[in-house]
């Protein structure tokens, strides 16, 4: 069965015969391909269930076309020298099929594009769904946070000063997010000290203003509260938690991407409103003097406190999402590493005292190189005037800005005897530091304006993993890494998350893995030079850096460097579900090559993508870029010399979805481990619980 797929063609053979690469070029010559004649997995169920935006016409059109084509393929493939008429017939098939359904297809697709899709997007627009939301009546300009962490009594005592500018005239209350686990003990005006009435219920805090506020007014309100600190192992799903460090000392940490910061400090939570980033945040942290406390921003001073306690103060000069604020109190020490020209910058690593040797070993050789690469790919680090820091955490990781949580290189993220699902990643490329640090560019400096655009955080950070793997191990491993990422993509869902009320509802693994694939394919379409220029321009654009952006903003930047329209690309890959499943067939006659590109998922093909094909000729290698268009999938190429082999190398750059059946890779590289997929799947299932 596998013989006809990768025919061995003697170099002297003038007519190499019929080639058939199904879906993806084998990673290695010895790869075993078992799926070429199986019915595609996506057709085992009615297609409209799996692809909600598909039209019914495809459902009826696909099986017939496919069946005919598949039977032709298998017939032709079995023939050692297929006769010319049947080859031509094969190459004509898609055209016949397309004509028959053309009008119906066009009408249905137009309906989906012009009516359903805009309605879907409009329905999800934050402007519409948030009309009347009292949290949009003001804009937070800054927070002053005063935290006192007492692990002995499991208590966080806090005072949050909210500085806000009113944007809606006539409001008589200031409505904030405050989880029910907070005990609000008092609210007062910051300047006058006047106590203000408040109501705290259903995770909202409504503060009565002394008199109605007008647009342009500034409000300064101090919220005092306490919060019990629960015993929490792993990611603090309660926002804040305490566990024991290996030496028995208390270890308090926070993490709240999928719960919201308001579960440990009252605020206008980015969990609901990512578009309102405060311009600055000042944090004052008090903790027992046997421990050390670290948080975001630049350390400005350590101040005297009452006996037995220490206090330090930190400042964030730049806007941030509220979930990026974090505190860590435990038996920490700090390692410093000079960085940059003449060591002008410093990298800080806050780690448990007993882990300094391991941290030194893991971080010092790798992190500077990682930062240099990121600055090269994405633009300068945005927060040098605050700090760059990694902080050891009892959970896998989180992109807390300038205090990035990383756990799994240390043994304390797991219970005794529990296998480490991330050990593979950490061993080969320091996975968690790579992913979470990338968020300093993608998510922390440039943030999504709406959680429907969550992939601007996670897809970019995930593609940074792939870029880093490529940097370390070369392009073959890049493609292998991307192939692995495609295993768990849910093709029935889009990358854009249209129906959501908050970050948790918008959270889906497609924003990671399909998001990364979108960038991978965009790089392929645009070319490396233009792609990386666009990434840097997008990240450093003053409209977006320290602010918010949308997919449309990113598209516009890409189009500027691409010098062409990319709306088709973003429409098919971000706003629509699904993916093609291209198979390429060809025949060679001297220096003439006929190619047929068949999408076995959607027929006729709905995806537009370039397909790079290399022709190995007797005079050398020729590279051609074919544009596979909806309804156009046959090509004729004329080489400068007789063609020996045809290699559709572009296939590996195109997402073709989850694999079915067993794929066995035989490779000389130790990099590919049998445990890889297991760990990936395991990590996927645990993703909500280990990190973001
Ligand atoms: Zn992430």
CSV table of N, CA and C in Angstrom, one decimal, residues 617-672:
chain,number,residue,atom,x,y,z
A,617,UNK,N,14.9,18.9,-11.5
A,617,UNK,CA,15.0,18.7,-12.9
A,617,UNK,C,16.5,18.3,-13.2
A,618,UNK,N,16.7,17.8,-14.4
A,618,UNK,CA,18.1,17.4,-14.7
A,618,UNK,C,19.0,18.6,-14.7
A,619,UNK,N,18.5,19.8,-14.7
A,619,UNK,CA,19.3,21.0,-14.7
A,619,UNK,C,19.3,21.6,-13.3
A,620,UNK,N,18.7,20.9,-12.4
A,620,UNK,CA,18.8,21.5,-11.0
A,620,UNK,C,17.3,21.7,-10.5
A,621,UNK,N,17.3,22.4,-9.3
A,621,UNK,CA,16.0,22.5,-8.6
A,621,UNK,C,15.3,23.8,-9.0
A,622,UNK,N,13.9,23.7,-9.3
A,622,UNK,CA,13.1,24.8,-9.6
A,622,UNK,C,12.0,24.9,-8.5
A,623,UNK,N,11.8,26.1,-8.0
A,623,UNK,CA,10.7,26.3,-7.0
A,623,UNK,C,9.6,27.1,-7.6
A,624,UNK,N,8.4,26.6,-7.5
A,624,UNK,CA,7.2,27.3,-8.0
A,624,UNK,C,6.2,27.6,-6.9
A,625,UNK,N,5.6,28.7,-6.9
A,625,UNK,CA,4.5,28.9,-5.9
A,625,UNK,C,3.2,28.9,-6.7
A,626,UNK,N,2.3,27.9,-6.4
A,626,UNK,CA,1.0,27.8,-7.0
A,626,UNK,C,0.0,28.4,-6.0
A,627,UNK,N,-1.0,29.1,-6.5
A,627,UNK,CA,-2.0,29.6,-5.6
A,627,UNK,C,-3.3,28.8,-5.8
A,628,UNK,N,-3.5,28.0,-4.8
A,628,UNK,CA,-4.7,27.1,-4.8
A,628,UNK,C,-5.9,28.0,-4.4
A,629,UNK,N,-6.8,28.2,-5.3
A,629,UNK,CA,-8.0,29.1,-5.0
A,629,UNK,C,-9.2,28.2,-4.9
A,630,UNK,N,-10.2,28.7,-4.2
A,630,UNK,CA,-11.5,28.1,-4.3
A,630,UNK,C,-11.9,27.9,-5.8
A,631,UNK,N,-12.2,26.6,-6.1
A,631,UNK,CA,-12.6,26.3,-7.5
A,631,UNK,C,-11.4,26.2,-8.5
A,632,UNK,N,-10.2,26.5,-8.1
A,632,UNK,CA,-9.1,26.4,-9.0
A,632,UNK,C,-8.1,25.5,-8.3
A,633,UNK,N,-7.9,24.3,-8.9
A,633,UNK,CA,-7.0,23.4,-8.2
A,633,UNK,C,-6.2,22.5,-9.2
A,634,UNK,N,-6.2,22.9,-10.4
A,634,UNK,CA,-5.3,22.1,-11.4
A,634,UNK,C,-4.3,23.1,-12.0
A,635,UNK,N,-3.1,22.6,-12.1
A,635,UNK,CA,-2.0,23.5,-12.6
A,635,UNK,C,-1.2,22.8,-13.6
A,636,UNK,N,-0.6,23.6,-14.5
A,636,UNK,CA,0.4,23.1,-15.4
A,636,UNK,C,1.7,23.9,-15.3
A,637,UNK,N,2.7,23.2,-15.1
A,637,UNK,CA,4.0,23.8,-15.0
A,637,UNK,C,5.0,23.4,-16.1
A,638,UNK,N,5.8,24.3,-16.5
A,638,UNK,CA,6.8,24.0,-17.5
A,638,UNK,C,8.2,24.3,-16.9
A,639,UNK,N,8.9,23.2,-16.8
A,639,UNK,CA,10.3,23.4,-16.2
A,639,UNK,C,11.3,23.6,-17.3
A,640,UNK,N,12.4,24.1,-16.9
A,640,UNK,CA,13.5,24.4,-17.9
A,640,UNK,C,14.2,23.2,-18.4
A,641,UNK,N,14.0,22.1,-17.7
A,641,UNK,CA,14.7,20.8,-18.1
A,641,UNK,C,13.8,19.7,-17.7
A,642,UNK,N,14.0,18.5,-18.2
A,642,UNK,CA,13.2,17.3,-17.8
A,642,UNK,C,13.1,17.2,-16.3
A,643,UNK,N,11.9,16.9,-15.9
A,643,UNK,CA,11.7,16.8,-14.4
A,643,UNK,C,11.9,15.4,-13.9
A,644,UNK,N,12.6,15.3,-12.8
A,644,UNK,CA,12.9,14.0,-12.3
A,644,UNK,C,11.9,13.7,-11.1
A,645,UNK,N,11.8,14.6,-10.2
A,645,UNK,CA,10.8,14.4,-9.1
A,645,UNK,C,10.1,15.7,-8.8
A,646,UNK,N,8.9,15.6,-8.2
A,646,UNK,CA,8.1,16.7,-7.8
A,646,UNK,C,7.9,16.6,-6.3
A,647,UNK,N,8.1,17.8,-5.7
A,647,UNK,CA,8.0,17.8,-4.2
A,647,UNK,C,7.1,19.0,-3.8
A,648,UNK,N,5.9,18.7,-3.4
A,648,UNK,CA,5.0,19.8,-2.9
A,648,UNK,C,5.4,20.2,-1.5
A,649,UNK,N,6.5,20.9,-1.3
A,649,UNK,CA,7.0,21.1,0.0
A,649,UNK,C,6.2,22.1,0.8
A,650,UNK,N,5.3,22.9,0.1
A,650,UNK,CA,4.5,23.8,0.8
A,650,UNK,C,3.4,23.2,1.7
A,651,UNK,N,3.2,21.9,1.5
A,651,UNK,CA,2.1,21.2,2.3
A,651,UNK,C,2.3,21.3,3.8
A,652,UNK,N,3.6,21.2,4.2
A,652,UNK,CA,3.9,21.2,5.6
A,652,UNK,C,3.7,22.5,6.3
A,653,UNK,N,3.5,23.6,5.5
A,653,UNK,CA,3.2,24.9,6.0
A,653,UNK,C,1.7,25.1,6.2
A,654,UNK,N,0.9,24.2,5.8
A,654,UNK,CA,-0.6,24.4,5.8
A,654,UNK,C,-1.2,23.4,6.8
A,655,UNK,N,-2.0,24.0,7.7
A,655,UNK,CA,-2.7,23.2,8.7
A,655,UNK,C,-3.7,22.3,8.0
A,656,UNK,N,-3.5,21.0,8.3
A,656,UNK,CA,-4.5,20.1,7.7
A,656,UNK,C,-5.1,19.3,8.8
A,657,UNK,N,-5.1,19.8,10.0
A,657,UNK,CA,-6.0,19.3,11.0
A,657,UNK,C,-5.5,18.1,11.8
A,658,UNK,N,-6.3,17.7,12.7
A,658,UNK,CA,-5.9,16.6,13.6
A,658,UNK,C,-5.7,15.3,12.8
A,659,UNK,N,-4.7,14.5,13.2
A,659,UNK,CA,-4.5,13.3,12.5
A,659,UNK,C,-5.4,12.2,13.1
A,660,UNK,N,-5.7,11.2,12.2
A,660,UNK,CA,-6.4,10.1,12.7
A,660,UNK,C,-5.5,8.8,12.6
A,661,UNK,N,-5.9,7.8,13.3
A,661,UNK,CA,-5.1,6.6,13.3
A,661,UNK,C,-3.8,6.8,13.9
A,662,UNK,N,-2.9,5.8,13.7
A,662,UNK,CA,-1.6,5.8,14.3
A,662,UNK,C,-0.6,6.3,13.3
A,663,UNK,N,0.2,7.3,13.7
A,663,UNK,CA,1.3,7.7,12.9
A,663,UNK,C,2.5,7.4,13.6
A,664,UNK,N,3.4,6.6,13.0
A,664,UNK,CA,4.6,6.2,13.6
A,664,UNK,C,5.8,6.9,13.0
A,665,UNK,N,6.5,7.6,13.7
A,665,UNK,CA,7.7,8.3,13.2
A,665,UNK,C,8.9,7.5,13.6
A,666,UNK,N,9.7,7.3,12.6
A,666,UNK,CA,11.1,6.7,12.8
A,666,UNK,C,12.1,7.8,12.4
A,667,UNK,N,12.8,8.2,13.4
A,667,UNK,CA,13.7,9.3,13.1
A,667,UNK,C,15.0,9.1,13.8
A,668,UNK,N,16.1,9.6,13.3
A,668,UNK,CA,17.4,9.5,13.9
A,668,UNK,C,17.5,10.5,15.0
A,669,UNK,N,16.6,11.4,15.2
A,669,UNK,CA,16.8,12.5,16.2
A,669,UNK,C,16.2,12.0,17.5
A,670,UNK,N,17.0,12.2,18.5
A,670,UNK,CA,16.5,11.9,19.8
A,670,UNK,C,15.4,12.8,20.3
A,671,UNK,N,15.3,13.9,19.5
A,671,UNK,CA,14.3,14.9,19.9
A,671,UNK,C,12.9,14.4,20.0
A,672,UNK,N,12.6,13.5,19.0
A,672,UNK,CA,11.2,13.0,19.0
A,672,UNK,C,11.1,11.8,19.9
